[in-house]
Amino acid sequence: MPAPDELEKNITHDDAHTMTIAFISDLHLDPVRPESTQWFKEFMSHSIDRLSRLYILGDLFEVWIGDDGRDTLGQGAVENIIKATVHAGLDIFFMHGNRDFLVGNDFAKRTGCKILPDPTLITLDSKQVLLTHGDALCTDDIEHQTARQEMLTAKWKMAFLNKPVNQRMDTARSMRTQSETSKKTKSMAMMDVNQQQVEKVMREHGVLTMIHGHTHKPAVHEFSLDGAPAKRYVLGDWYTQKSVLYYDHGGFALRG
Ligand code: MN
C-alpha cells in the first residue's frame, strides 16, 4: 500500500501523460497525395505516448466505397497505421464524414477503432462537448442536405454496396465531379454552417461547446447561447499541414 503522498504523485504523473485528447478531421487521405498519409503516420506514431484518446471526426478518407473496396482505393497503408496505433494502446474513435460515410463494421474490426454516431456527446472533465462532422449544420446548402438524407438511408447504402467494386468506383468518381461542378455555383456562406442550426443543435443537446470539421475553416468561434458563453471549435483540413485540436488540463488548443 503506497503512502498517501506517493499515491498523489502517481496520479499527477499519470495525468500528465495520459490525459491529452486530440481531435482531427478532414485529412482527405488519398494515394494521389502521399504527403498527407505521411503526416498522418508521423502524427499517429507521436500520439501513442502522448494521447489517451483520439477522435477522428470524419473525412479521414477522400472517398470510401465500402470496406471491401480498401485495396481498390489503395488505403491498406492507412488501415495498418490505425491498427498499429490501436495495438500500441491508443483508443481511437471514428465518426463518419460525408466522404467516408460508408466506413463500416469490417473497417472497425480490422483497425480496432470504434465508430461513433454523428453527433456524439462526450464528457471532458465535467464539461459536456458535442462532436459532429459538421455537414449537417450546413443547412443553407439544400442540395447537399437532400443528397445527404438520401445517401444515409439503409436502402441507398445497401443498393450501392451491392454493386461491384469497380462500378462503385465509377459512381464515386462521377459524384465527385458533379459535386465539384455544383460547388462552383455555391457561395462560401452557403457552404458554411448555419448559425441558427448550430444553436438549435447545441440547445437540443444542452451543450455550450461543440467541435466539428467539414468546412475546412479552422477557428474558435465564441458566441452567446441563451445568455451563456458558448464555443464552437472548427478543425482544419490536412491538405497543406496538420490541423489538430488538443484538450489537456481543462483547456483546448487548436494547432495548425
Ligand atoms: Mn466533410
Coordinates of N, CA and C and ligand atoms in Angstrom, one line a residue:
M1 N 0.9 -1.2 0.0 CA 0.0 0.0 0.0 C 0.9 1.2 0.0
P2 N 0.8 2.1 -1.0 CA 1.7 3.3 -1.1 C 1.2 4.3 -0.1
A3 N 2.2 5.1 0.4 CA 1.8 6.2 1.3 C 1.0 7.2 0.5
P4 N 0.1 8.0 1.2 CA -0.8 8.9 0.5 C -0.1 9.9 -0.4
D5 N 1.1 10.4 0.0 CA 1.7 11.4 -0.8 C 2.3 10.7 -2.1
E6 N 2.7 9.5 -1.9 CA 3.2 8.7 -3.1 C 2.1 8.5 -4.1
L7 N 0.9 8.2 -3.6 CA -0.3 7.9 -4.4 C -0.6 9.2 -5.2
E8 N -0.6 10.3 -4.5 CA -0.9 11.5 -5.2 C 0.1 11.8 -6.3
K9 N 1.4 11.5 -6.1 CA 2.4 11.7 -7.1 C 2.1 10.9 -8.3
N10 N 1.7 9.7 -8.0 CA 1.4 8.8 -9.2 C 0.2 9.3 -10.0
I11 N -0.8 9.8 -9.3 CA -1.9 10.3 -10.0 C -1.5 11.5 -10.9
T12 N -0.7 12.4 -10.3 CA -0.3 13.6 -11.1 C 0.6 13.1 -12.3
H13 N 1.4 12.2 -12.1 CA 2.2 11.6 -13.1 C 1.4 11.1 -14.3
D14 N 0.4 10.3 -13.9 CA -0.5 9.7 -14.9 C -1.2 10.8 -15.7
D15 N -1.7 11.8 -14.9 CA -2.5 12.9 -15.6 C -1.6 13.5 -16.7
A16 N -0.4 13.8 -16.3 CA 0.5 14.5 -17.3 C 0.7 13.7 -18.6
H17 N 0.6 12.4 -18.4 CA 1.0 11.6 -19.6 C -0.2 10.9 -20.3
T18 N -1.3 10.9 -19.7 CA -2.4 10.2 -20.3 C -3.7 11.0 -20.5
M19 N -3.7 12.3 -20.1 CA -5.0 13.0 -20.2 C -5.2 13.8 -21.5
T20 N -4.2 13.9 -22.3 CA -4.3 14.6 -23.6 C -5.2 13.9 -24.6
I21 N -6.2 14.6 -25.1 CA -7.1 14.1 -26.1 C -7.0 14.9 -27.3
A22 N -7.0 14.3 -28.5 CA -6.9 15.0 -29.7 C -8.1 14.8 -30.6
F23 N -8.4 15.8 -31.4 CA -9.5 15.7 -32.4 C -8.9 16.1 -33.8
I24 N -9.2 15.3 -34.8 CA -8.8 15.7 -36.1 C -9.9 15.3 -37.1
S25 N -9.9 15.9 -38.2 CA -10.9 15.6 -39.3 C -10.4 16.1 -40.6
D26 N -11.1 15.7 -41.7 CA -10.8 16.3 -43.0 C -9.3 16.1 -43.5
L27 N -8.8 14.9 -43.2 CA -7.5 14.6 -43.7 C -7.6 14.3 -45.2
H28 N -8.7 13.8 -45.6 CA -9.0 13.5 -47.1 C -7.8 12.7 -47.7
L29 N -7.4 11.6 -46.9 CA -6.3 10.8 -47.4 C -6.7 10.1 -48.7
D30 N -5.7 10.2 -49.6 CA -5.8 9.7 -50.9 C -4.4 9.4 -51.4
P31 N -4.3 8.2 -52.0 CA -3.0 7.8 -52.5 C -2.3 8.9 -53.5
V32 N -3.2 9.7 -54.1 CA -2.6 10.7 -55.0 C -1.9 11.8 -54.3
R33 N -2.2 11.9 -52.9 CA -1.5 13.0 -52.1 C -0.8 12.2 -51.0
P34 N 0.4 11.5 -51.3 CA 1.0 10.7 -50.3 C 1.5 11.5 -49.1
E35 N 1.8 12.8 -49.2 CA 2.3 13.6 -48.1 C 1.4 13.6 -46.9
S36 N 0.1 13.7 -47.2 CA -0.9 13.7 -46.1 C -0.9 12.4 -45.3
T37 N -0.8 11.3 -46.0 CA -0.7 10.0 -45.4 C 0.6 9.9 -44.6
Q38 N 1.7 10.5 -45.1 CA 2.9 10.5 -44.3 C 2.8 11.3 -43.0
W39 N 2.1 12.5 -43.1 CA 1.8 13.3 -41.9 C 1.0 12.5 -40.9
F40 N 0.0 11.8 -41.4 CA -0.9 11.0 -40.6 C -0.1 10.0 -39.8
K41 N 0.8 9.3 -40.6 CA 1.7 8.3 -40.0 C 2.5 8.8 -38.9
E42 N 3.1 10.0 -39.1 CA 4.0 10.7 -38.1 C 3.2 11.1 -36.9
F43 N 2.0 11.7 -37.2 CA 1.1 12.1 -36.1 C 0.7 10.9 -35.2
M44 N 0.4 9.8 -35.9 CA -0.1 8.6 -35.1 C 1.1 8.1 -34.3
S45 N 2.3 8.0 -34.8 CA 3.4 7.4 -34.1 C 3.7 8.3 -32.9
H46 N 3.6 9.6 -33.0 CA 3.8 10.5 -31.9 C 2.7 10.5 -30.9
S47 N 1.5 10.1 -31.4 CA 0.3 10.1 -30.5 C 0.3 9.0 -29.5
I48 N 1.0 7.9 -29.8 CA 0.9 6.7 -28.9 C 1.3 7.0 -27.5
D49 N 2.4 7.8 -27.3 CA 2.8 8.1 -25.9 C 2.2 9.4 -25.4
R50 N 1.6 10.2 -26.3 CA 1.1 11.5 -25.8 C -0.4 11.6 -25.5
L51 N -1.1 10.7 -26.2 CA -2.6 10.9 -26.1 C -3.2 9.7 -25.4
S52 N -4.4 10.0 -24.7 CA -5.1 9.0 -24.1 C -6.3 8.5 -25.1
R53 N -6.7 9.4 -25.9 CA -7.8 9.2 -26.9 C -7.6 10.0 -28.1
L54 N -8.0 9.5 -29.2 CA -8.0 10.3 -30.5 C -9.4 10.1 -31.1
Y55 N -10.0 11.3 -31.5 CA -11.2 11.3 -32.2 C -11.0 11.8 -33.6
I56 N -11.4 11.0 -34.6 CA -11.3 11.4 -36.0 C -12.8 11.7 -36.4
L57 N -13.0 13.0 -36.7 CA -14.4 13.4 -36.9 C -14.8 13.5 -38.4
G58 N -14.4 12.5 -39.1 CA -14.9 12.4 -40.5 C -14.0 12.9 -41.6
D59 N -14.3 12.4 -42.8 CA -13.5 12.7 -43.9 C -12.0 12.4 -43.7
L60 N -11.7 11.3 -43.0 CA -10.4 10.8 -42.9 C -9.9 10.4 -44.3
F61 N -10.9 9.8 -45.1 CA -10.6 9.4 -46.5 C -11.2 10.4 -47.5
E62 N -10.6 10.6 -48.6 CA -11.1 11.4 -49.7 C -12.4 10.8 -50.2
V63 N -12.4 9.4 -50.2 CA -13.6 8.7 -50.6 C -13.5 7.3 -50.0
W64 N -14.7 6.7 -49.7 CA -14.7 5.3 -49.3 C -15.9 4.7 -49.9
I65 N -15.7 3.6 -50.6 CA -16.8 3.0 -51.4 C -17.3 1.7 -50.8
G66 N -16.9 1.5 -49.5 CA -17.3 0.2 -48.8 C -16.0 -0.4 -48.3
D67 N -16.1 -1.2 -47.2 CA -14.9 -1.8 -46.6 C -14.2 -2.8 -47.5
D68 N -15.0 -3.4 -48.4 CA -14.3 -4.3 -49.3 C -13.6 -3.6 -50.5
G69 N -13.7 -2.3 -50.5 CA -13.0 -1.5 -51.6 C -11.7 -1.0 -51.1
R70 N -11.2 -1.4 -49.9 CA -10.0 -0.8 -49.4 C -8.8 -0.9 -50.4
D71 N -8.6 -2.1 -51.0 CA -7.4 -2.3 -51.8 C -7.6 -1.6 -53.1
T72 N -8.8 -1.5 -53.6 CA -9.1 -0.8 -54.9 C -8.8 0.7 -54.6
L73 N -9.1 1.2 -53.4 CA -8.8 2.6 -53.1 C -7.4 2.8 -52.7
G74 N -6.6 1.8 -52.5 CA -5.2 1.9 -52.1 C -5.1 2.4 -50.7
Q75 N -6.0 2.0 -49.8 CA -5.9 2.5 -48.4 C -5.5 1.5 -47.4
G76 N -4.9 0.4 -47.8 CA -4.4 -0.6 -46.9 C -3.4 0.0 -45.9
A77 N -2.5 0.9 -46.4 CA -1.5 1.5 -45.5 C -2.1 2.3 -44.4
V78 N -3.2 3.0 -44.7 CA -3.8 3.9 -43.7 C -4.5 3.0 -42.6
E79 N -5.1 1.9 -43.1 CA -5.7 0.9 -42.1 C -4.6 0.4 -41.2
N80 N -3.5 0.1 -41.8 CA -2.4 -0.5 -41.0 C -1.8 0.5 -39.9
I81 N -1.8 1.8 -40.3 CA -1.4 2.8 -39.4 C -2.3 2.8 -38.2
I82 N -3.6 2.8 -38.4 CA -4.6 2.9 -37.4 C -4.5 1.6 -36.5
K83 N -4.4 0.5 -37.2 CA -4.4 -0.8 -36.5 C -3.1 -0.8 -35.5
A84 N -2.0 -0.4 -36.0 CA -0.8 -0.4 -35.2 C -0.9 0.5 -34.0
T85 N -1.6 1.7 -34.2 CA -1.7 2.6 -33.1 C -2.7 2.1 -32.1
V86 N -3.7 1.5 -32.5 CA -4.7 0.9 -31.5 C -4.0 -0.2 -30.8
H87 N -3.2 -1.0 -31.5 CA -2.5 -2.1 -30.9 C -1.5 -1.6 -29.9
A88 N -0.9 -0.5 -30.1 CA 0.0 0.1 -29.2 C -0.6 0.7 -27.9
G89 N -2.0 0.7 -27.9 CA -2.7 1.1 -26.7 C -3.5 2.4 -26.8
L90 N -3.6 3.1 -28.0 CA -4.4 4.3 -28.0 C -5.8 4.0 -28.4
D91 N -6.8 4.6 -27.7 CA -8.2 4.4 -28.1 C -8.5 5.4 -29.2
I92 N -9.0 4.9 -30.3 CA -9.3 5.7 -31.4 C -10.8 5.6 -31.8
F93 N -11.4 6.8 -31.9 CA -12.9 6.8 -32.2 C -13.0 7.5 -33.6
F94 N -13.9 6.9 -34.4 CA -14.1 7.4 -35.8 C -15.5 7.8 -36.0
M95 N -15.8 9.0 -36.5 CA -17.1 9.4 -36.9 C -17.1 9.6 -38.4
H96 N -18.2 9.3 -39.0 CA -18.3 9.4 -40.5 C -18.3 10.9 -40.9
G97 N -17.7 11.1 -42.1 CA -17.8 12.4 -42.8 C -18.7 12.1 -44.0
N98 N -18.9 13.2 -44.8 CA -19.7 13.0 -46.0 C -19.0 12.3 -47.1
R99 N -17.6 12.2 -47.0 CA -16.8 11.5 -47.9 C -16.7 10.0 -47.6
D100 N -16.6 9.7 -46.3 CA -16.4 8.3 -45.9 C -17.5 7.8 -45.0
F101 N -18.7 8.1 -45.4 CA -19.9 7.7 -44.6 C -20.1 6.2 -44.8
L102 N -19.4 5.5 -45.7 CA -19.6 4.1 -45.9 C -18.5 3.3 -45.2
V103 N -17.7 3.9 -44.3 CA -16.9 3.2 -43.4 C -17.7 2.3 -42.5
G104 N -17.5 1.0 -42.5 CA -18.4 0.1 -41.8 C -17.7 -0.7 -40.7
N105 N -18.5 -1.7 -40.3 CA -18.0 -2.6 -39.2 C -16.8 -3.4 -39.5
D106 N -16.6 -3.8 -40.8 CA -15.4 -4.5 -41.1 C -14.1 -3.7 -40.9
F107 N -14.3 -2.4 -41.3 CA -13.2 -1.5 -41.1 C -12.8 -1.4 -39.6
A108 N -13.9 -1.2 -38.8 CA -13.7 -1.1 -37.4 C -13.1 -2.4 -36.8
K109 N -13.5 -3.5 -37.3 CA -12.9 -4.8 -36.8 C -11.4 -4.9 -37.2
R110 N -11.2 -4.5 -38.4 CA -9.8 -4.7 -39.0 C -8.8 -3.7 -38.2
T111 N -9.3 -2.5 -38.0 CA -8.4 -1.5 -37.4 C -8.4 -1.4 -35.9
G112 N -9.6 -1.8 -35.3 CA -9.7 -1.8 -33.8 C -10.2 -0.4 -33.4
C113 N -10.6 0.5 -34.3 CA -11.2 1.7 -33.8 C -12.7 1.6 -33.6
K114 N -13.3 2.5 -32.9 CA -14.7 2.4 -32.6 C -15.4 3.5 -33.4
I115 N -16.5 3.1 -34.0 CA -17.3 4.0 -34.8 C -18.3 4.7 -33.9
L116 N -18.4 6.0 -34.0 CA -19.3 6.8 -33.2 C -20.4 7.4 -34.1
P117 N -21.6 7.5 -33.6 CA -22.7 8.1 -34.4 C -22.5 9.6 -34.5
D118 N -23.0 10.3 -35.5 CA -22.9 11.7 -35.7 C -24.3 12.3 -35.4
P119 N -24.5 13.2 -34.3 CA -23.5 13.7 -33.4 C -23.3 12.7 -32.2
T120 N -22.2 13.0 -31.5 CA -21.9 12.2 -30.2 C -21.6 13.2 -29.1
L121 N -22.2 12.9 -28.0 CA -21.9 13.8 -26.8 C -20.9 13.1 -25.9
I122 N -19.8 13.8 -25.6 CA -18.8 13.3 -24.7 C -18.6 14.2 -23.5
T123 N -18.0 13.7 -22.5 CA -17.8 14.5 -21.3 C -16.3 14.6 -21.1
L124 N -15.8 15.9 -21.1 CA -14.4 16.2 -20.8 C -14.3 16.8 -19.4
D125 N -13.7 16.2 -18.5 CA -13.8 16.6 -17.1 C -15.3 16.6 -16.8
S126 N -15.8 17.8 -16.4 CA -17.3 17.7 -16.1 C -18.1 18.4 -17.2
K127 N -17.3 18.8 -18.3 CA -17.9 19.6 -19.4 C -18.5 18.7 -20.5
Q128 N -19.7 18.9 -20.9 CA -20.4 18.2 -22.0 C -20.0 18.8 -23.3
V129 N -19.5 18.0 -24.2 CA -19.0 18.5 -25.5 C -19.7 17.7 -26.6
L130 N -20.2 18.5 -27.6 CA -20.8 17.8 -28.7 C -19.9 17.7 -29.9
L131 N -19.7 16.5 -30.4 CA -18.9 16.2 -31.6 C -19.7 15.9 -32.8
T132 N -19.4 16.5 -33.9 CA -20.1 16.3 -35.2 C -19.2 16.5 -36.3
H133 N -19.5 15.8 -37.4 CA -18.6 16.1 -38.6 C -18.8 17.5 -39.0
G134 N -20.1 18.0 -39.2 CA -20.3 19.4 -39.4 C -21.2 19.6 -40.7
D135 N -21.3 18.6 -41.6 CA -22.0 18.9 -42.8 C -23.5 19.1 -42.5
A136 N -24.0 18.4 -41.4 CA -25.4 18.5 -41.1 C -25.8 19.9 -40.6
L137 N -24.8 20.7 -40.3 CA -25.0 22.1 -39.8 C -25.1 23.1 -41.0
C138 N -24.7 22.6 -42.2 CA -24.7 23.5 -43.4 C -26.1 23.5 -44.0
T139 N -27.1 23.9 -43.3 CA -28.5 23.8 -43.8 C -28.8 24.7 -44.9
D140 N -27.9 25.7 -45.2 CA -28.2 26.6 -46.4 C -27.9 25.9 -47.7
D141 N -27.2 24.9 -47.6 CA -26.8 24.1 -48.8 C -27.9 23.0 -49.0
I142 N -29.0 23.4 -49.6 CA -30.2 22.5 -49.7 C -29.8 21.2 -50.5
E143 N -29.1 21.4 -51.6 CA -28.7 20.3 -52.5 C -27.9 19.3 -51.7
H144 N -27.0 19.7 -50.9 CA -26.2 18.8 -50.1 C -27.0 18.1 -49.1
Q145 N -27.9 18.8 -48.4 CA -28.8 18.2 -47.4 C -29.7 17.1 -48.0
T146 N -30.2 17.4 -49.2 CA -31.1 16.5 -49.9 C -30.4 15.2 -50.2
A147 N -29.2 15.4 -50.8 CA -28.4 14.2 -51.2 C -27.9 13.4 -49.9
R148 N -27.6 14.2 -48.9 CA -27.2 13.5 -47.6 C -28.3 12.6 -47.0
Q149 N -29.5 13.2 -47.0 CA -30.6 12.5 -46.5 C -30.9 11.2 -47.2
E150 N -30.7 11.2 -48.5 CA -30.9 10.0 -49.3 C -29.8 9.0 -49.1
M151 N -28.6 9.5 -49.2 CA -27.4 8.5 -49.1 C -27.2 7.9 -47.7
L152 N -27.8 8.5 -46.7 CA -27.6 8.0 -45.4 C -28.7 6.9 -45.0
T153 N -29.6 6.7 -46.0 CA -30.7 5.7 -45.7 C -30.1 4.3 -45.9
A154 N -30.6 3.3 -45.2 CA -30.1 1.9 -45.3 C -30.3 1.4 -46.7
K155 N -31.4 1.9 -47.3 CA -31.8 1.4 -48.6 C -30.7 1.9 -49.7
W156 N -30.3 3.1 -49.6 CA -29.4 3.7 -50.6 C -28.0 3.0 -50.4
K157 N -27.6 2.8 -49.1 CA -26.3 2.2 -48.8 C -26.3 0.8 -49.3
M158 N -27.4 0.0 -49.0 CA -27.4 -1.4 -49.4 C -27.3 -1.5 -51.0
A159 N -28.1 -0.7 -51.6 CA -28.1 -0.7 -53.1 C -26.7 -0.4 -53.7
F160 N -26.1 0.6 -53.1 CA -24.7 0.9 -53.5 C -23.7 -0.2 -53.2
L161 N -23.8 -0.7 -52.0 CA -22.8 -1.7 -51.6 C -22.9 -3.0 -52.3
N162 N -24.1 -3.2 -52.9 CA -24.3 -4.5 -53.6 C -23.8 -4.4 -55.0
K163 N -23.4 -3.3 -55.4 CA -22.8 -3.2 -56.8 C -21.3 -3.6 -56.8
P164 N -20.8 -4.1 -57.9 CA -19.4 -4.5 -57.9 C -18.5 -3.3 -57.6
V165 N -17.3 -3.6 -57.0 CA -16.4 -2.5 -56.6 C -16.0 -1.5 -57.7
N166 N -15.8 -2.1 -58.9 CA -15.4 -1.1 -60.0 C -16.5 -0.2 -60.3
Q167 N -17.7 -0.7 -60.3 CA -18.8 0.2 -60.6 C -19.0 1.3 -59.5
R168 N -18.8 0.9 -58.3 CA -18.9 1.8 -57.2 C -17.8 2.9 -57.3
M169 N -16.6 2.5 -57.8 CA -15.5 3.5 -58.0 C -15.9 4.5 -59.1
D170 N -16.6 4.0 -60.1 CA -17.0 4.9 -61.2 C -18.1 5.8 -60.7
T171 N -19.0 5.3 -59.9 CA -20.1 6.2 -59.4 C -19.5 7.2 -58.5
A172 N -18.5 6.8 -57.6 CA -17.9 7.8 -56.7 C -17.2 8.9 -57.4
R173 N -16.5 8.5 -58.5 CA -15.8 9.5 -59.3 C -16.7 10.5 -60.0
S174 N -17.8 10.0 -60.5 CA -18.7 10.9 -61.2 C -19.5 11.8 -60.2
M175 N -19.7 11.2 -59.0 CA -20.4 12.1 -57.9 C -19.4 13.2 -57.5
R176 N -18.2 12.9 -57.4 CA -17.1 13.8 -57.1 C -17.1 15.0 -58.1
T177 N -17.1 14.6 -59.4 CA -17.0 15.6 -60.4 C -18.3 16.5 -60.4
Q178 N -19.4 15.9 -60.2 CA -20.7 16.6 -60.1 C -20.7 17.6 -58.9
S179 N -20.1 17.1 -57.8 CA -20.1 17.9 -56.6 C -19.1 19.1 -56.8
E180 N -18.0 18.9 -57.4 CA -17.0 19.9 -57.7 C -17.7 21.0 -58.6
T181 N -18.4 20.5 -59.6 CA -19.1 21.5 -60.5 C -20.1 22.3 -59.8
S182 N -20.9 21.7 -59.0 CA -22.0 22.4 -58.3 C -21.5 23.3 -57.2
K183 N -20.3 23.0 -56.6 CA -19.7 23.8 -55.6 C -19.4 25.2 -56.2
K184 N -19.0 25.2 -57.4 CA -18.6 26.5 -58.1 C -19.8 27.5 -58.1
T185 N -21.0 26.9 -58.1 CA -22.1 27.8 -58.1 C -22.6 28.3 -56.7
K186 N -22.0 27.7 -55.7 CA -22.4 28.0 -54.3 C -21.4 29.0 -53.7
S187 N -22.0 29.9 -52.9 CA -21.2 30.9 -52.2 C -20.5 30.2 -51.0
M188 N -19.4 30.8 -50.5 CA -18.8 30.3 -49.3 C -19.7 30.3 -48.1
A189 N -20.6 31.3 -48.0 CA -21.5 31.4 -46.9 C -22.5 30.2 -47.0
M190 N -22.9 29.9 -48.2 CA -23.9 28.8 -48.3 C -23.3 27.5 -47.8
M191 N -22.0 27.3 -48.1 CA -21.3 26.1 -47.7 C -20.8 26.1 -46.3
D192 N -20.9 27.2 -45.6 CA -20.5 27.2 -44.2 C -21.7 26.8 -43.3
V193 N -21.4 26.6 -42.0 CA -22.5 26.2 -41.1 C -23.5 27.4 -41.0
N194 N -24.7 27.0 -40.6 CA -25.8 28.0 -40.4 C -25.8 28.2 -38.9
Q195 N -25.6 29.4 -38.4 CA -25.5 29.7 -37.0 C -26.8 29.3 -36.2
Q196 N -28.0 29.5 -36.9 CA -29.2 29.2 -36.2 C -29.3 27.6 -35.9
Q197 N -28.8 26.9 -37.0 CA -28.7 25.4 -36.8 C -27.8 25.0 -35.7
V198 N -26.6 25.7 -35.7 CA -25.6 25.4 -34.7 C -26.2 25.6 -33.3
E199 N -26.9 26.7 -33.1 CA -27.5 27.0 -31.8 C -28.6 26.0 -31.5
K200 N -29.4 25.6 -32.5 CA -30.5 24.7 -32.3 C -30.0 23.4 -31.8
V201 N -28.9 22.9 -32.5 CA -28.4 21.6 -32.2 C -27.7 21.6 -30.8
M202 N -27.0 22.7 -30.5 CA -26.4 22.8 -29.1 C -27.4 22.9 -28.0
R203 N -28.5 23.6 -28.3 CA -29.6 23.7 -27.3 C -30.2 22.3 -27.1
E204 N -30.5 21.6 -28.2 CA -31.1 20.3 -28.1 C -30.3 19.3 -27.2
H205 N -28.9 19.5 -27.3 CA -28.1 18.6 -26.6 C -27.6 19.2 -25.2
G206 N -28.0 20.4 -25.0 CA -27.7 21.0 -23.7 C -26.2 21.3 -23.5
V207 N -25.5 21.7 -24.6 CA -24.1 21.9 -24.5 C -23.7 23.4 -24.8
L208 N -22.6 23.8 -24.3 CA -22.0 25.1 -24.7 C -20.7 25.0 -25.4
T209 N -20.3 23.7 -25.7 CA -19.1 23.5 -26.5 C -19.4 22.5 -27.6
M210 N -18.9 22.8 -28.8 CA -19.1 22.0 -30.0 C -17.8 21.9 -30.7
I211 N -17.5 20.7 -31.3 CA -16.3 20.5 -32.1 C -16.8 19.9 -33.4
H212 N -16.3 20.5 -34.5 CA -16.6 19.9 -35.8 C -15.6 20.2 -36.9
G213 N -15.7 19.6 -38.0 CA -14.8 19.8 -39.1 C -15.6 20.2 -40.3
H214 N -15.3 19.6 -41.5 CA -16.1 19.7 -42.7 C -15.9 21.0 -43.5
T215 N -15.9 22.2 -42.9 CA -15.9 23.4 -43.6 C -14.5 23.8 -44.0
H216 N -13.5 23.2 -43.4 CA -12.1 23.5 -43.6 C -11.8 24.9 -43.3
K217 N -12.4 25.4 -42.3 CA -12.2 26.8 -41.8 C -11.8 26.8 -40.3
P218 N -10.5 26.4 -40.0 CA -10.2 26.2 -38.6 C -10.3 27.5 -37.8
A219 N -11.0 27.4 -36.7 CA -11.3 28.7 -35.9 C -11.9 28.3 -34.6
V220 N -11.9 29.2 -33.7 CA -12.6 29.1 -32.4 C -13.6 30.2 -32.4
H221 N -14.9 29.9 -32.5 CA -16.0 30.8 -32.5 C -16.6 31.0 -31.1
E222 N -16.6 32.2 -30.6 CA -17.2 32.4 -29.3 C -18.5 33.2 -29.5
F223 N -19.5 32.8 -28.9 CA -20.8 33.5 -29.0 C -21.7 33.2 -27.8
S224 N -22.8 33.9 -27.7 CA -23.7 33.8 -26.6 C -24.8 32.9 -26.9
L225 N -25.0 31.8 -26.2 CA -26.1 30.9 -26.4 C -27.1 31.1 -25.2
D226 N -28.2 31.7 -25.5 CA -29.2 32.0 -24.5 C -28.6 32.6 -23.2
G227 N -27.7 33.5 -23.5 CA -27.1 34.3 -22.4 C -25.8 33.7 -21.8
A228 N -25.5 32.5 -22.2 CA -24.3 31.8 -21.7 C -23.2 31.8 -22.7
P229 N -21.9 31.8 -22.3 CA -20.8 31.8 -23.2 C -20.6 30.5 -23.9
A230 N -20.7 30.4 -25.2 CA -20.6 29.2 -25.9 C -19.4 29.2 -26.9
K231 N -18.9 28.0 -27.2 CA -17.7 28.0 -28.1 C -17.9 26.9 -29.1
R232 N -17.5 27.2 -30.4 CA -17.5 26.2 -31.4 C -16.1 26.1 -32.0
Y233 N -15.5 24.9 -31.9 CA -14.1 24.7 -32.4 C -14.3 24.0 -33.7
V234 N -13.6 24.6 -34.7 CA -13.7 24.1 -36.1 C -12.3 23.6 -36.5
L235 N -12.2 22.3 -36.8 CA -11.0 21.7 -37.2 C -10.7 22.0 -38.7
G236 N -9.4 22.1 -39.0 CA -9.0 22.4 -40.4 C -8.7 21.1 -41.1
D237 N -8.4 21.2 -42.4 CA -8.1 20.1 -43.3 C -6.6 19.8 -43.2
W238 N -6.2 18.7 -43.9 CA -4.8 18.3 -43.9 C -4.2 18.4 -45.3
Y239 N -4.7 19.3 -46.1 CA -4.1 19.5 -47.5 C -2.7 20.0 -47.5
T240 N -2.5 21.0 -46.6 CA -1.1 21.6 -46.6 C -0.4 21.5 -45.3
Q241 N -1.1 21.1 -44.3 CA -0.5 20.9 -43.0 C -1.4 20.1 -42.1
K242 N -0.9 19.7 -40.9 CA -1.8 19.0 -39.9 C -2.6 20.0 -39.2
S243 N -3.9 19.7 -38.9 CA -4.7 20.5 -38.1 C -5.2 19.7 -37.0
V244 N -4.9 20.0 -35.7 CA -5.2 19.2 -34.6 C -5.8 20.1 -33.4
L245 N -6.8 19.6 -32.8 CA -7.3 20.3 -31.6 C -7.0 19.4 -30.4
Y246 N -6.2 20.0 -29.5 CA -5.8 19.2 -28.3 C -6.7 19.7 -27.1
Y247 N -7.0 18.7 -26.2 CA -7.6 19.0 -25.0 C -6.8 18.5 -23.9
D248 N -6.4 19.4 -23.0 CA -5.5 19.0 -21.9 C -5.7 19.9 -20.7
H249 N -5.8 19.3 -19.5 CA -5.9 20.0 -18.3 C -7.0 21.1 -18.4
G250 N -8.1 20.7 -18.9 CA -9.3 21.6 -18.9 C -9.3 22.6 -20.0
G251 N -8.3 22.7 -20.9 CA -8.2 23.7 -21.9 C -8.0 23.1 -23.3
F252 N -8.5 23.8 -24.3 CA -8.4 23.4 -25.7 C -7.3 24.2 -26.4
A253 N -6.6 23.6 -27.3 CA -5.6 24.3 -28.1 C -5.7 23.8 -29.6
L254 N -6.0 24.7 -30.5 CA -6.1 24.4 -31.9 C -4.7 24.7 -32.6
R255 N -4.2 23.6 -33.2 CA -2.8 23.8 -33.8 C -2.9 23.5 -35.3
G256 N -2.2 24.3 -36.0 CA -2.1 24.1 -37.5 C -3.1 24.9 -38.2
Ligands
MN1 MN -16.9 16.8 -45.0

